PDB file of C-alpha atoms in Angstrom:
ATOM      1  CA  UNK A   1      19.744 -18.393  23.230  1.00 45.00           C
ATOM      2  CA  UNK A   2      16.340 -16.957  22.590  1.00 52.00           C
ATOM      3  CA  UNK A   3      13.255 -18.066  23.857  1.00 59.00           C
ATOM      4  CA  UNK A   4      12.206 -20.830  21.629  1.00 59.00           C
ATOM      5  CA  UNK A   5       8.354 -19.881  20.065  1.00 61.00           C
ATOM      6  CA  UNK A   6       5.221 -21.919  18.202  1.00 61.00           C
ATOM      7  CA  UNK A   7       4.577 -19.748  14.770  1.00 66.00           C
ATOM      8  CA  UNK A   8       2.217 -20.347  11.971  1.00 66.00           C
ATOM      9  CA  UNK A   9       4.914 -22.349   9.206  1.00 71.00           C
ATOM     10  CA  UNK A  10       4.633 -19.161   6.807  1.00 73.00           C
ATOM     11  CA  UNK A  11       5.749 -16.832   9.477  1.00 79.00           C
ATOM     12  CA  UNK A  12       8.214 -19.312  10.404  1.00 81.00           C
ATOM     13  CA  UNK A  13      10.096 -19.510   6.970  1.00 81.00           C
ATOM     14  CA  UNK A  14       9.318 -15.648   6.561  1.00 83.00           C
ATOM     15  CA  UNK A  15      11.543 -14.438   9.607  1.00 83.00           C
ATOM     16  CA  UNK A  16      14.318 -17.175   9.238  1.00 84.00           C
ATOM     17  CA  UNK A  17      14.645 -15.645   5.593  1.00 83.00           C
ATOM     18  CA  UNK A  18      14.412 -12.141   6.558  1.00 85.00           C
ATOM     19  CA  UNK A  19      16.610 -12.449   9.481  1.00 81.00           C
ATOM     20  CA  UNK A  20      13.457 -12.628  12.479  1.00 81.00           C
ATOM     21  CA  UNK A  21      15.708 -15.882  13.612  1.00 82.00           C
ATOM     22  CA  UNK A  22      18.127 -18.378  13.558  1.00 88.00           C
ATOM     23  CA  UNK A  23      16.928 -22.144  13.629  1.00 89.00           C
ATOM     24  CA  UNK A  24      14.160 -24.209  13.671  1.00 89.00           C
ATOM     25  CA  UNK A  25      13.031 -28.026  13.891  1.00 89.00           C
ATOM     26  CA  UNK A  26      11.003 -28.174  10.256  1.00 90.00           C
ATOM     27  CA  UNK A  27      10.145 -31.381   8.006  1.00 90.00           C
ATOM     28  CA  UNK A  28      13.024 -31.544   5.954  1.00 90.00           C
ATOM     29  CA  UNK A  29      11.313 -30.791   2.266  1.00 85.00           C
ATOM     30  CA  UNK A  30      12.589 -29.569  -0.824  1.00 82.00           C
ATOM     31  CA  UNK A  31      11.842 -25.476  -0.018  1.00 81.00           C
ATOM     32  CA  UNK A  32      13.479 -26.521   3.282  1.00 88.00           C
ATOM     33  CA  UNK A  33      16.647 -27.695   1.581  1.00 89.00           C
ATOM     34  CA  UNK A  34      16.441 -25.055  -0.363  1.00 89.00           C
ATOM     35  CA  UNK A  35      16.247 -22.329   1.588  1.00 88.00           C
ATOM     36  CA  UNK A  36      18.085 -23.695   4.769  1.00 91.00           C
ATOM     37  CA  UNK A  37      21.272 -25.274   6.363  1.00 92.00           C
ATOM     38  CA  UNK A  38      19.862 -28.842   7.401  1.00 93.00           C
ATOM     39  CA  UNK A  39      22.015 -29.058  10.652  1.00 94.00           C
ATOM     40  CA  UNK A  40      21.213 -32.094  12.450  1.00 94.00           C
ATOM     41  CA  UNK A  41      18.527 -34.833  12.056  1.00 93.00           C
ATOM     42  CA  UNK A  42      16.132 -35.509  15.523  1.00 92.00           C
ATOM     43  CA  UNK A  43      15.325 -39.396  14.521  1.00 89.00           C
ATOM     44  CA  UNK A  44      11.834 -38.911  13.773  1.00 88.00           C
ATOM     45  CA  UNK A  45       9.632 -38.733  10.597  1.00 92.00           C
ATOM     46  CA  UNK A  46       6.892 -36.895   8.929  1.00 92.00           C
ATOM     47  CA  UNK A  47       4.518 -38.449   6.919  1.00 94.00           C
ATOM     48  CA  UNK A  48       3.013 -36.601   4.268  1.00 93.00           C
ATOM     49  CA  UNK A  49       0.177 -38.349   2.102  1.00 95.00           C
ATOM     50  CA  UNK A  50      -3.596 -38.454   1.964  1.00 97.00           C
ATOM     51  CA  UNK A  51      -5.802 -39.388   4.414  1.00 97.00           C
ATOM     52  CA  UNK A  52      -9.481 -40.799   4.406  1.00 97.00           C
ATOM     53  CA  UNK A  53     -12.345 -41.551   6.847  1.00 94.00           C
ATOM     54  CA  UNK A  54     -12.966 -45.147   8.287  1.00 93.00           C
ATOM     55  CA  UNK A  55     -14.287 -46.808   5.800  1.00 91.00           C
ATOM     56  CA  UNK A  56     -13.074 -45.207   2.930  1.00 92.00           C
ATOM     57  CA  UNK A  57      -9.728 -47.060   2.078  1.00 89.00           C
ATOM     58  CA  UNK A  58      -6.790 -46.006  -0.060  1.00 94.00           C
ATOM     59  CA  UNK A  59      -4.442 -49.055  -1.283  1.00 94.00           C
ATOM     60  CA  UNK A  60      -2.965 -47.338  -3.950  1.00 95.00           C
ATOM     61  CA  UNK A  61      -2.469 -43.942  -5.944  1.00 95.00           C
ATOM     62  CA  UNK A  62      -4.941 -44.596  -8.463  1.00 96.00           C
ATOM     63  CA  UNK A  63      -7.563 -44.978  -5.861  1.00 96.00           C
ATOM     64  CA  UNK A  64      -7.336 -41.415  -5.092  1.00 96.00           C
ATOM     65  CA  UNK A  65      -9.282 -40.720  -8.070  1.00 95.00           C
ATOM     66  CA  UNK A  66     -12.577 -41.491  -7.090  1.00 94.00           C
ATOM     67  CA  UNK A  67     -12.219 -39.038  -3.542  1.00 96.00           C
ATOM     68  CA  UNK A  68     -12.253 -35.420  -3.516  1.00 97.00           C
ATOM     69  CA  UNK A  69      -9.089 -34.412  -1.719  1.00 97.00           C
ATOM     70  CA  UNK A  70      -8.842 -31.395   0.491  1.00 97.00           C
ATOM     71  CA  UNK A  71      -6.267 -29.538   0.080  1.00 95.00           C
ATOM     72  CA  UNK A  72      -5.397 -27.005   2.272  1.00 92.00           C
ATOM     73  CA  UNK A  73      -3.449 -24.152   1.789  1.00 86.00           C
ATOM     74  CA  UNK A  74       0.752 -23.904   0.948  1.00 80.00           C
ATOM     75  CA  UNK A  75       0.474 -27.601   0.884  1.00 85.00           C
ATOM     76  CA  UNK A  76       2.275 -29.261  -1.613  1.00 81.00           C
ATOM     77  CA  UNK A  77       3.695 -32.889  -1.472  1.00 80.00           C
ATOM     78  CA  UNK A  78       4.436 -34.549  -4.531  1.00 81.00           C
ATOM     79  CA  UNK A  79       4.718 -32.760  -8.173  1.00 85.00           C
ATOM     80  CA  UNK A  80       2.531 -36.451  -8.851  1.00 90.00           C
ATOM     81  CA  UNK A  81      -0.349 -35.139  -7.373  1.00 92.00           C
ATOM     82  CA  UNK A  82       0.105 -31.675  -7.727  1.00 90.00           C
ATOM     83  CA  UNK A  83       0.287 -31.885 -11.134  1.00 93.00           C
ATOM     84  CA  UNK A  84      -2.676 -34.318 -11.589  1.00 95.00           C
ATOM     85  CA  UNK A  85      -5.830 -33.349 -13.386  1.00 95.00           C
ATOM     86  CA  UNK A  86      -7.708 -36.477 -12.956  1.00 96.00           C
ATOM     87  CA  UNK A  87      -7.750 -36.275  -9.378  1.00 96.00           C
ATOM     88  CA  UNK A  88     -10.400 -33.990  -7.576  1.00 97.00           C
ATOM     89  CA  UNK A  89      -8.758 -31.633  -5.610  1.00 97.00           C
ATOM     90  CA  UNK A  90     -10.932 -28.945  -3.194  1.00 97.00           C
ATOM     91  CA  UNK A  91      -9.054 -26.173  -1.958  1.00 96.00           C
ATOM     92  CA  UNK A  92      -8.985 -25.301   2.136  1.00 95.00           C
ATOM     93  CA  UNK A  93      -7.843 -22.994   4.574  1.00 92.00           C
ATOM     94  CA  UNK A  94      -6.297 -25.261   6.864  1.00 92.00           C
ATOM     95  CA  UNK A  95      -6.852 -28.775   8.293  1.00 93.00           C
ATOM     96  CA  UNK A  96      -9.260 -27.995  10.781  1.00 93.00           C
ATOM     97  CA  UNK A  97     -10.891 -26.647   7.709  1.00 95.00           C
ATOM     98  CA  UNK A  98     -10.176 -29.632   5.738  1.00 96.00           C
ATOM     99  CA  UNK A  99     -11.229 -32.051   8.599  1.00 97.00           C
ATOM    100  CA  UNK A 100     -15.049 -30.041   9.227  1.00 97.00           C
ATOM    101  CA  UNK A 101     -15.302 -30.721   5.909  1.00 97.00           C
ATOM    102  CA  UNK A 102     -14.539 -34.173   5.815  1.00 97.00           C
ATOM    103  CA  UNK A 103     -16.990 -34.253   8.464  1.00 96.00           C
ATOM    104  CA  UNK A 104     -19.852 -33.048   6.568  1.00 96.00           C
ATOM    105  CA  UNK A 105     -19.009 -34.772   3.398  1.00 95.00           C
ATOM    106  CA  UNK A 106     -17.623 -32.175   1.598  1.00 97.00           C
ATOM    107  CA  UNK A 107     -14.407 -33.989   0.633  1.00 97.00           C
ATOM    108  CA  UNK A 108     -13.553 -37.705   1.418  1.00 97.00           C
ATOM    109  CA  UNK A 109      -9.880 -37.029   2.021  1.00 97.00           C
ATOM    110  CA  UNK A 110      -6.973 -34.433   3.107  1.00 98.00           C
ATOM    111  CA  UNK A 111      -3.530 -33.879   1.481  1.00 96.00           C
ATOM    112  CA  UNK A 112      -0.849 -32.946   4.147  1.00 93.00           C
ATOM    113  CA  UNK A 113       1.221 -33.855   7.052  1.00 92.00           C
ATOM    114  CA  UNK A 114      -0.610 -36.262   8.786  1.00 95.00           C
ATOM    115  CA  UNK A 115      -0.387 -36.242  11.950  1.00 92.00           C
ATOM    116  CA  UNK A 116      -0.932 -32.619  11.513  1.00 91.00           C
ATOM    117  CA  UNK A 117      -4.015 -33.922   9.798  1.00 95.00           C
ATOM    118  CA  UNK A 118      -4.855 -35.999  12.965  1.00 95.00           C
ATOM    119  CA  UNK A 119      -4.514 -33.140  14.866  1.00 92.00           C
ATOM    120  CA  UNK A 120      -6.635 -30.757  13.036  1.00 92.00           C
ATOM    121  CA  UNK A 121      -9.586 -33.464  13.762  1.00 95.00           C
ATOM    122  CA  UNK A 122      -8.327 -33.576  17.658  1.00 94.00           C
ATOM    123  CA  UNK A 123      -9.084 -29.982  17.884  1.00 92.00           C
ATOM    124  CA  UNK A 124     -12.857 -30.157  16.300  1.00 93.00           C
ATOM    125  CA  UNK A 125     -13.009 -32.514  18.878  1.00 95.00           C
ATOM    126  CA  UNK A 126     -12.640 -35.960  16.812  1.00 96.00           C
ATOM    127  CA  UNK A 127     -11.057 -38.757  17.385  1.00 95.00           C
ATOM    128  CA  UNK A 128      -8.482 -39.500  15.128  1.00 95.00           C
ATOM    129  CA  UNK A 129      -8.089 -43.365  15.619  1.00 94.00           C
ATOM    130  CA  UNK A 130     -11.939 -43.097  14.978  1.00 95.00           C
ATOM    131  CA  UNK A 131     -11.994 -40.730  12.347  1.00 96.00           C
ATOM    132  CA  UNK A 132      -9.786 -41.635  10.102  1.00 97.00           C
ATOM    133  CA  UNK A 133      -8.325 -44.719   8.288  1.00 96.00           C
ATOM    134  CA  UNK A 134      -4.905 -45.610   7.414  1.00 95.00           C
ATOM    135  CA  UNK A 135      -3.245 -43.023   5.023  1.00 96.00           C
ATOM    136  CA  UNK A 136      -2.134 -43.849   1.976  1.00 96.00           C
ATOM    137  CA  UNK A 137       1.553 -42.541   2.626  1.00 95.00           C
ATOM    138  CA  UNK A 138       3.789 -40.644  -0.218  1.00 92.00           C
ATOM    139  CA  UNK A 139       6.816 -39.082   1.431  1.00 92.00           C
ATOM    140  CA  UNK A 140       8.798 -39.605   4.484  1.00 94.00           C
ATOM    141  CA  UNK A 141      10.395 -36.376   5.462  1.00 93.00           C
ATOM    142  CA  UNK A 142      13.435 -36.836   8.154  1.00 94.00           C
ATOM    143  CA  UNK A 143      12.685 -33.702  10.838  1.00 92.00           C
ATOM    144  CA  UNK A 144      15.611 -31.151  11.101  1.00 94.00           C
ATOM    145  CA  UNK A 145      17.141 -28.827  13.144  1.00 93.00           C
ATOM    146  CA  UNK A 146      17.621 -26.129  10.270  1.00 94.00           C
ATOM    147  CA  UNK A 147      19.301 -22.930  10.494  1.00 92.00           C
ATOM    148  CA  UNK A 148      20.123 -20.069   8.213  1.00 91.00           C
ATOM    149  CA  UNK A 149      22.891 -20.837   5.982  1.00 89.00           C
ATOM    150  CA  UNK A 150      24.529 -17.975   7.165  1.00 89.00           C
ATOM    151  CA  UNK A 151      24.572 -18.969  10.942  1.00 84.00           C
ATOM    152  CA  UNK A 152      25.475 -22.330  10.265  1.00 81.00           C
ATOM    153  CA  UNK A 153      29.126 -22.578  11.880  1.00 83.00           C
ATOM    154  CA  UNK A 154      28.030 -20.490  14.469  1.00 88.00           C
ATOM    155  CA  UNK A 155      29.140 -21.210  17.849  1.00 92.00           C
ATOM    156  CA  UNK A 156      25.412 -21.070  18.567  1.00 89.00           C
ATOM    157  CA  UNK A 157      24.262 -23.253  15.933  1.00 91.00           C
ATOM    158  CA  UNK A 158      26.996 -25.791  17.165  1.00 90.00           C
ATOM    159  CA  UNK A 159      25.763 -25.935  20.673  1.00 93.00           C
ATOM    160  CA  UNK A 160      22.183 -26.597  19.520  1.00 92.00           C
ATOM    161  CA  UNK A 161      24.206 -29.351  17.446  1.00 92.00           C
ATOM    162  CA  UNK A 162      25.279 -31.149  20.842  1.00 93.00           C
ATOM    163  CA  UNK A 163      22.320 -30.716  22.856  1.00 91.00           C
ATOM    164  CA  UNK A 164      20.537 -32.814  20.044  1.00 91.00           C
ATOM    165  CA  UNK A 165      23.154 -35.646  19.737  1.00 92.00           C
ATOM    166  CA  UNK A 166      23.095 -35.599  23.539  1.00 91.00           C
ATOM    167  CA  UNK A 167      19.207 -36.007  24.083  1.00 90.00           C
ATOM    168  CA  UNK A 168      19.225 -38.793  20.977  1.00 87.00           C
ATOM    169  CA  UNK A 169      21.872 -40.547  23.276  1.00 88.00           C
ATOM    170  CA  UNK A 170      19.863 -40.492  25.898  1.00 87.00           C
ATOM    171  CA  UNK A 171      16.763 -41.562  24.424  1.00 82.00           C
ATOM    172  CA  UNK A 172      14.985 -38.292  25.343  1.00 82.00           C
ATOM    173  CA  UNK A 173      14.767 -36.858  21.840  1.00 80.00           C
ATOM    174  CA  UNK A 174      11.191 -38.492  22.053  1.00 74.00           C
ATOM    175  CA  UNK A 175      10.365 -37.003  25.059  1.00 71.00           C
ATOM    176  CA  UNK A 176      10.925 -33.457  23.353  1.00 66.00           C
TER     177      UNK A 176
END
């Protein structure tokens, strides 16, 4: 088995398209499903949605519309809110772009994964629990160990298989 490596999510779906490796443990999205074998599920979530600071409270869709989101870049959650021209959307680099800007009042909320959004404001040295109020939630993603469809049945693939239904046994999946 190779070592196993952090890479920025392009990069990641770059080399397991091109060949650059096997598997991963991704979000499984539509352009995962797409793209990938979805091998076998690790028992925990990602929540993609928006985001807000304290204070600024999201109960429903609608309420989205009076915010201007951040939106960093490649992210894309729901063809709802992609495709909606009523809601102000700012484009970002990133979410510690997203979240400096939050900070400064340049947008009132983030679009994304968000506890990747959480940690973008750990890293500028926020908070989160502070930061930020409860998101306003629109998909939850089951997380994947994905492969290449053409590794798939791979006696490699397969042991990766077992080591996951093993550590979910166990109760250390959460631990990983």
């Amino acid at each position: 088995i190779s070592q196993a490596r952090m890479v920025p999510l392009k990069r990641l779906i770059r080399d397991l398209t091109t060949g650059g490796g096997d598997c991963a443990i991704l979000a499984e999205t539509p352009l995962v499903q797409e793209r990938f074998a979805s091998i076998e599920a690790l028992g925990i979530y990602l929540d993609a949605g928006v985001i807000t600071r304290k204070g600024d409270v999201l109960n429903k869709y609608e309420d989205l519309r009076k915010y201007r989101i951040g939106v960093p870049g490649g992210v894309t959650i729901a063809p709802r809110f992609d495709l909606d021209k009523t809601i102000k959307k700012i484009p970002t680099k990133n979410y510690k772009q997203s979240v400096l800007m939050m900070n400064r009042g340049r947008v009132e909320g983030i679009i994304g994964a968000i506890d990747s959004i959480r940690y973008g404001a750990l890293i500028n040295g926020y908070n989160p629990e502070k930061f930020f109020a409860s998101p306003l939630i629109f998909k939850r993603f089951p997380v994947m160990l994905v492969c290449r469809k053409d590794r798939q049945n791979d006696e490699f693939v397969l042991r990766l298989q077992r080591a996951i239904q093993t550590l979910q046994k166990t109760g250390k999946i959460k631990q990983v």
